Amino acid sequence: MRRAAIERLLPAAYQRAAVPGSVLWALLDVMEALHAPDEAVLAEVDALFGPYRAPASMVAYLARWVAMDHLVTAPRRDVALPLPLNRLRDLVAHGAALAAWRGTPDGLRTALELATGVTGFVLDEPADRPFHLVVRVPADAADQVALVDRIVAAEKPAAVTAEITVEEPS
């Protein structure tokens, strides 16, 4: 809030006393300076909630808002995230769509592709094993099996068992 705006909030007697060089004039200048940092944050508050504009420390928090808690295992700042920040931003940006498709093969495949940055996941439901899901991980994502396992466990329906296999490199 600018000094002039603060001054307008004062009673008329104080407004008349706020002349350059007075104590009240100096106090209004200090009040303006104290408001400046908060106003700067408020001017850009929408950036805090945009997954691609939010500060890195805010993205993990946003992931919890869109039901991606299972990907943010460590809420502390000193512990690294289980996936790169850019992929977490992608997951948060697609959070609403992923929530709508949660528990479906398309939803699981999309979540795996966004989290790993690799396409080509194959989900099979063997006819001889009802309520069982086989997730075939592309060779390019073989180093991310722990992440894949965490996502499959959280995104599959509760009554379904899952098996994760890594395809051979071609």
PDB file of C-alpha atoms in Angstrom:
ATOM      1  CA  MET A   1       0.000   0.000   0.000  1.00  0.00           C
ATOM      2  CA  ARG A   2       1.427   3.337  -0.986  1.00  0.00           C
ATOM      3  CA  ARG A   3       2.004   6.097   1.546  1.00  0.00           C
ATOM      4  CA  ALA A   4      -0.705   8.272  -0.030  1.00  0.00           C
ATOM      5  CA  ALA A   5      -3.256   5.441   0.194  1.00  0.00           C
ATOM      6  CA  ILE A   6      -2.417   4.843   3.840  1.00  0.00           C
ATOM      7  CA  GLU A   7      -2.706   8.566   4.507  1.00  0.00           C
ATOM      8  CA  ARG A   8      -6.232   8.611   3.017  1.00  0.00           C
ATOM      9  CA  LEU A   9      -7.298   6.044   5.632  1.00  0.00           C
ATOM     10  CA  LEU A  10      -6.339   8.365   8.472  1.00  0.00           C
ATOM     11  CA  PRO A  11      -8.727  10.807  10.149  1.00  0.00           C
ATOM     12  CA  ALA A  12      -8.731  14.317   8.625  1.00  0.00           C
ATOM     13  CA  ALA A  13      -6.732  15.810  11.521  1.00  0.00           C
ATOM     14  CA  TYR A  14      -3.923  13.303  10.925  1.00  0.00           C
ATOM     15  CA  GLN A  15      -4.018  13.874   7.189  1.00  0.00           C
ATOM     16  CA  ARG A  16      -3.436  17.585   7.760  1.00  0.00           C
ATOM     17  CA  ALA A  17      -0.540  16.769  10.117  1.00  0.00           C
ATOM     18  CA  ALA A  18       1.183  14.509   7.561  1.00  0.00           C
ATOM     19  CA  VAL A  19       3.504  17.083   6.052  1.00  0.00           C
ATOM     20  CA  PRO A  20       7.011  16.478   4.715  1.00  0.00           C
ATOM     21  CA  GLY A  21       9.544  16.347   7.522  1.00  0.00           C
ATOM     22  CA  SER A  22       7.010  15.404  10.230  1.00  0.00           C
ATOM     23  CA  VAL A  23       7.148  12.253  12.321  1.00  0.00           C
ATOM     24  CA  LEU A  24       3.848  11.092  10.809  1.00  0.00           C
ATOM     25  CA  TRP A  25       5.271  11.575   7.289  1.00  0.00           C
ATOM     26  CA  ALA A  26       8.250   9.351   8.193  1.00  0.00           C
ATOM     27  CA  LEU A  27       5.973   6.783   9.830  1.00  0.00           C
ATOM     28  CA  LEU A  28       3.845   6.557   6.675  1.00  0.00           C
ATOM     29  CA  ASP A  29       7.001   6.002   4.611  1.00  0.00           C
ATOM     30  CA  VAL A  30       7.993   3.151   6.951  1.00  0.00           C
ATOM     31  CA  MET A  31       4.506   1.641   6.679  1.00  0.00           C
ATOM     32  CA  GLU A  32       4.747   1.746   2.887  1.00  0.00           C
ATOM     33  CA  ALA A  33       8.125  -0.015   3.011  1.00  0.00           C
ATOM     34  CA  LEU A  34       6.750  -2.698   5.331  1.00  0.00           C
ATOM     35  CA  HIS A  35       3.857  -3.438   2.971  1.00  0.00           C
ATOM     36  CA  ALA A  36       6.016  -3.679  -0.166  1.00  0.00           C
ATOM     37  CA  PRO A  37       7.261  -7.306   0.183  1.00  0.00           C
ATOM     38  CA  ASP A  38       3.776  -8.661   0.910  1.00  0.00           C
ATOM     39  CA  GLU A  39       2.277  -6.739  -1.975  1.00  0.00           C
ATOM     40  CA  ALA A  40       4.927  -8.133  -4.309  1.00  0.00           C
ATOM     41  CA  VAL A  41       3.945 -11.670  -3.296  1.00  0.00           C
ATOM     42  CA  LEU A  42       0.238 -10.924  -3.685  1.00  0.00           C
ATOM     43  CA  ALA A  43       0.803  -9.422  -7.144  1.00  0.00           C
ATOM     44  CA  GLU A  44       2.174 -12.789  -8.305  1.00  0.00           C
ATOM     45  CA  VAL A  45       0.103 -15.117  -6.124  1.00  0.00           C
ATOM     46  CA  ASP A  46      -1.349 -16.938  -9.126  1.00  0.00           C
ATOM     47  CA  ALA A  47       2.164 -18.153  -9.968  1.00  0.00           C
ATOM     48  CA  LEU A  48       2.198 -20.163  -6.741  1.00  0.00           C
ATOM     49  CA  PHE A  49      -0.591 -22.392  -8.018  1.00  0.00           C
ATOM     50  CA  GLY A  50       0.477 -22.914 -11.627  1.00  0.00           C
ATOM     51  CA  PRO A  51       2.520 -26.121 -11.861  1.00  0.00           C
ATOM     52  CA  TYR A  52       4.926 -24.693 -14.417  1.00  0.00           C
ATOM     53  CA  ARG A  53       5.318 -21.296 -12.705  1.00  0.00           C
ATOM     54  CA  ALA A  54       5.378 -22.340  -9.052  1.00  0.00           C
ATOM     55  CA  PRO A  55       8.676 -22.335  -7.163  1.00  0.00           C
ATOM     56  CA  ALA A  56      10.260 -25.775  -6.899  1.00  0.00           C
ATOM     57  CA  SER A  57       9.441 -26.029  -3.207  1.00  0.00           C
ATOM     58  CA  MET A  58       5.732 -25.479  -3.941  1.00  0.00           C
ATOM     59  CA  VAL A  59       5.357 -28.181  -6.609  1.00  0.00           C
ATOM     60  CA  ALA A  60       5.512 -31.057  -4.106  1.00  0.00           C
ATOM     61  CA  TYR A  61       2.820 -29.308  -2.084  1.00  0.00           C
ATOM     62  CA  LEU A  62       0.646 -28.939  -5.185  1.00  0.00           C
ATOM     63  CA  ALA A  63       1.116 -32.639  -5.919  1.00  0.00           C
ATOM     64  CA  ARG A  64      -0.698 -33.389  -2.675  1.00  0.00           C
ATOM     65  CA  TRP A  65      -3.607 -31.193  -3.811  1.00  0.00           C
ATOM     66  CA  VAL A  66      -4.167 -33.328  -6.903  1.00  0.00           C
ATOM     67  CA  ALA A  67      -3.944 -36.707  -5.120  1.00  0.00           C
ATOM     68  CA  MET A  68      -0.341 -37.435  -6.081  1.00  0.00           C
ATOM     69  CA  ASP A  69       0.739 -37.888  -2.446  1.00  0.00           C
ATOM     70  CA  HIS A  70       2.271 -41.277  -3.218  1.00  0.00           C
ATOM     71  CA  LEU A  71       4.860 -39.603  -5.443  1.00  0.00           C
ATOM     72  CA  VAL A  72       5.930 -37.102  -2.814  1.00  0.00           C
ATOM     73  CA  THR A  73       7.158 -39.418  -0.115  1.00  0.00           C
ATOM     74  CA  ALA A  74       9.336 -36.891   1.659  1.00  0.00           C
ATOM     75  CA  PRO A  75       7.665 -33.628   2.596  1.00  0.00           C
ATOM     76  CA  ARG A  76      10.898 -32.309   4.097  1.00  0.00           C
ATOM     77  CA  ARG A  77      12.971 -29.924   2.020  1.00  0.00           C
ATOM     78  CA  ASP A  78      16.241 -31.772   2.673  1.00  0.00           C
ATOM     79  CA  VAL A  79      15.044 -35.015   1.030  1.00  0.00           C
ATOM     80  CA  ALA A  80      15.076 -35.355  -2.747  1.00  0.00           C
ATOM     81  CA  LEU A  81      11.892 -36.084  -4.676  1.00  0.00           C
ATOM     82  CA  PRO A  82      11.608 -39.579  -6.179  1.00  0.00           C
ATOM     83  CA  LEU A  83      11.328 -38.111  -9.687  1.00  0.00           C
ATOM     84  CA  PRO A  84      12.683 -35.055 -11.498  1.00  0.00           C
ATOM     85  CA  LEU A  85      10.940 -31.751 -10.868  1.00  0.00           C
ATOM     86  CA  ASN A  86       9.863 -31.286 -14.505  1.00  0.00           C
ATOM     87  CA  ARG A  87       8.020 -34.621 -14.454  1.00  0.00           C
ATOM     88  CA  LEU A  88       6.349 -33.765 -11.160  1.00  0.00           C
ATOM     89  CA  ARG A  89       5.208 -30.488 -12.745  1.00  0.00           C
ATOM     90  CA  ASP A  90       3.697 -32.497 -15.637  1.00  0.00           C
ATOM     91  CA  LEU A  91       1.876 -34.787 -13.217  1.00  0.00           C
ATOM     92  CA  VAL A  92       0.453 -31.840 -11.283  1.00  0.00           C
ATOM     93  CA  ALA A  93      -0.641 -30.159 -14.520  1.00  0.00           C
ATOM     94  CA  HIS A  94      -2.484 -33.329 -15.543  1.00  0.00           C
ATOM     95  CA  GLY A  95      -3.687 -34.087 -12.007  1.00  0.00           C
ATOM     96  CA  ALA A  96      -7.383 -33.493 -12.647  1.00  0.00           C
ATOM     97  CA  ALA A  97      -7.425 -35.707 -15.733  1.00  0.00           C
ATOM     98  CA  LEU A  98      -5.448 -38.414 -13.939  1.00  0.00           C
ATOM     99  CA  ALA A  99      -7.882 -38.308 -11.023  1.00  0.00           C
ATOM    100  CA  ALA A 100     -10.796 -38.764 -13.409  1.00  0.00           C
ATOM    101  CA  TRP A 101      -9.104 -41.775 -15.022  1.00  0.00           C
ATOM    102  CA  ARG A 102      -7.716 -43.268 -11.779  1.00  0.00           C
ATOM    103  CA  GLY A 103      -8.137 -47.031 -11.624  1.00  0.00           C
ATOM    104  CA  THR A 104      -8.356 -47.454 -15.402  1.00  0.00           C
ATOM    105  CA  PRO A 105      -5.688 -48.807 -17.758  1.00  0.00           C
ATOM    106  CA  ASP A 106      -5.518 -45.491 -19.632  1.00  0.00           C
ATOM    107  CA  GLY A 107      -5.131 -43.545 -16.389  1.00  0.00           C
ATOM    108  CA  LEU A 108      -2.386 -45.835 -15.121  1.00  0.00           C
ATOM    109  CA  ARG A 109      -0.541 -45.781 -18.451  1.00  0.00           C
ATOM    110  CA  THR A 110      -0.705 -41.977 -18.627  1.00  0.00           C
ATOM    111  CA  ALA A 111       0.528 -41.606 -15.038  1.00  0.00           C
ATOM    112  CA  LEU A 112       3.437 -43.968 -15.738  1.00  0.00           C
ATOM    113  CA  GLU A 113       4.388 -42.146 -18.926  1.00  0.00           C
ATOM    114  CA  LEU A 114       4.261 -38.724 -17.301  1.00  0.00           C
ATOM    115  CA  ALA A 115       6.228 -39.835 -14.238  1.00  0.00           C
ATOM    116  CA  THR A 116       8.962 -41.701 -16.093  1.00  0.00           C
ATOM    117  CA  GLY A 117       9.147 -39.657 -19.282  1.00  0.00           C
ATOM    118  CA  VAL A 118       9.052 -42.911 -21.275  1.00  0.00           C
ATOM    119  CA  THR A 119       6.235 -44.143 -23.525  1.00  0.00           C
ATOM    120  CA  GLY A 120       5.403 -47.706 -24.427  1.00  0.00           C
ATOM    121  CA  PHE A 121       4.044 -49.174 -21.189  1.00  0.00           C
ATOM    122  CA  VAL A 122       1.846 -52.190 -21.874  1.00  0.00           C
ATOM    123  CA  LEU A 123      -0.886 -53.242 -19.446  1.00  0.00           C
ATOM    124  CA  ASP A 124      -2.188 -56.791 -19.794  1.00  0.00           C
ATOM    125  CA  GLU A 125      -5.054 -58.463 -17.960  1.00  0.00           C
ATOM    126  CA  PRO A 126      -4.500 -62.206 -18.434  1.00  0.00           C
ATOM    127  CA  ALA A 127      -7.706 -64.128 -19.115  1.00  0.00           C
ATOM    128  CA  ASP A 128      -6.615 -67.002 -16.853  1.00  0.00           C
ATOM    129  CA  ARG A 129      -5.974 -64.674 -13.870  1.00  0.00           C
ATOM    130  CA  PRO A 130      -8.940 -62.451 -13.085  1.00  0.00           C
ATOM    131  CA  PHE A 131      -8.273 -59.264 -11.156  1.00  0.00           C
ATOM    132  CA  HIS A 132      -4.578 -59.392 -12.046  1.00  0.00           C
ATOM    133  CA  LEU A 133      -2.611 -56.808 -13.997  1.00  0.00           C
ATOM    134  CA  VAL A 134       0.727 -57.289 -15.734  1.00  0.00           C
ATOM    135  CA  VAL A 135       2.614 -54.045 -16.315  1.00  0.00           C
ATOM    136  CA  ARG A 136       5.306 -54.356 -18.971  1.00  0.00           C
ATOM    137  CA  VAL A 137       7.909 -51.650 -18.467  1.00  0.00           C
ATOM    138  CA  PRO A 138       9.853 -50.507 -21.548  1.00  0.00           C
ATOM    139  CA  ALA A 139      13.591 -51.124 -21.376  1.00  0.00           C
ATOM    140  CA  ASP A 140      14.191 -47.350 -21.375  1.00  0.00           C
ATOM    141  CA  ALA A 141      12.463 -47.128 -17.991  1.00  0.00           C
ATOM    142  CA  ALA A 142      14.196 -50.135 -16.430  1.00  0.00           C
ATOM    143  CA  ASP A 143      16.098 -47.884 -14.026  1.00  0.00           C
ATOM    144  CA  GLN A 144      12.805 -46.479 -12.696  1.00  0.00           C
ATOM    145  CA  VAL A 145      11.143 -49.721 -11.606  1.00  0.00           C
ATOM    146  CA  ALA A 146      10.835 -48.551  -7.981  1.00  0.00           C
ATOM    147  CA  LEU A 147       8.903 -45.487  -9.134  1.00  0.00           C
ATOM    148  CA  VAL A 148       6.755 -47.606 -11.457  1.00  0.00           C
ATOM    149  CA  ASP A 149       5.997 -49.978  -8.577  1.00  0.00           C
ATOM    150  CA  ARG A 150       4.945 -47.091  -6.333  1.00  0.00           C
ATOM    151  CA  ILE A 151       2.640 -45.658  -9.007  1.00  0.00           C
ATOM    152  CA  VAL A 152       1.087 -49.017  -9.890  1.00  0.00           C
ATOM    153  CA  ALA A 153       0.411 -49.776  -6.222  1.00  0.00           C
ATOM    154  CA  ALA A 154      -1.346 -46.441  -5.743  1.00  0.00           C
ATOM    155  CA  GLU A 155      -3.211 -46.151  -9.050  1.00  0.00           C
ATOM    156  CA  LYS A 156      -4.529 -49.683  -9.604  1.00  0.00           C
ATOM    157  CA  PRO A 157      -7.874 -50.710  -8.131  1.00  0.00           C
ATOM    158  CA  ALA A 158      -7.540 -52.075  -4.592  1.00  0.00           C
ATOM    159  CA  ALA A 159      -8.952 -55.508  -5.496  1.00  0.00           C
ATOM    160  CA  VAL A 160      -6.437 -56.028  -8.302  1.00  0.00           C
ATOM    161  CA  THR A 161      -3.029 -57.643  -7.910  1.00  0.00           C
ATOM    162  CA  ALA A 162      -0.177 -56.429 -10.062  1.00  0.00           C
ATOM    163  CA  GLU A 163       3.019 -57.788 -11.498  1.00  0.00           C
ATOM    164  CA  ILE A 164       5.733 -55.645 -13.032  1.00  0.00           C
ATOM    165  CA  THR A 165       8.044 -56.982 -15.717  1.00  0.00           C
ATOM    166  CA  VAL A 166      10.778 -55.170 -17.585  1.00  0.00           C
ATOM    167  CA  GLU A 167      10.996 -55.752 -21.320  1.00  0.00           C
ATOM    168  CA  GLU A 168      14.298 -56.750 -22.879  1.00  0.00           C
ATOM    169  CA  PRO A 169      16.145 -54.017 -24.777  1.00  0.00           C
ATOM    170  CA  SER A 170      15.650 -54.306 -28.522  1.00  0.00           C
TER     171      SER A 170
END
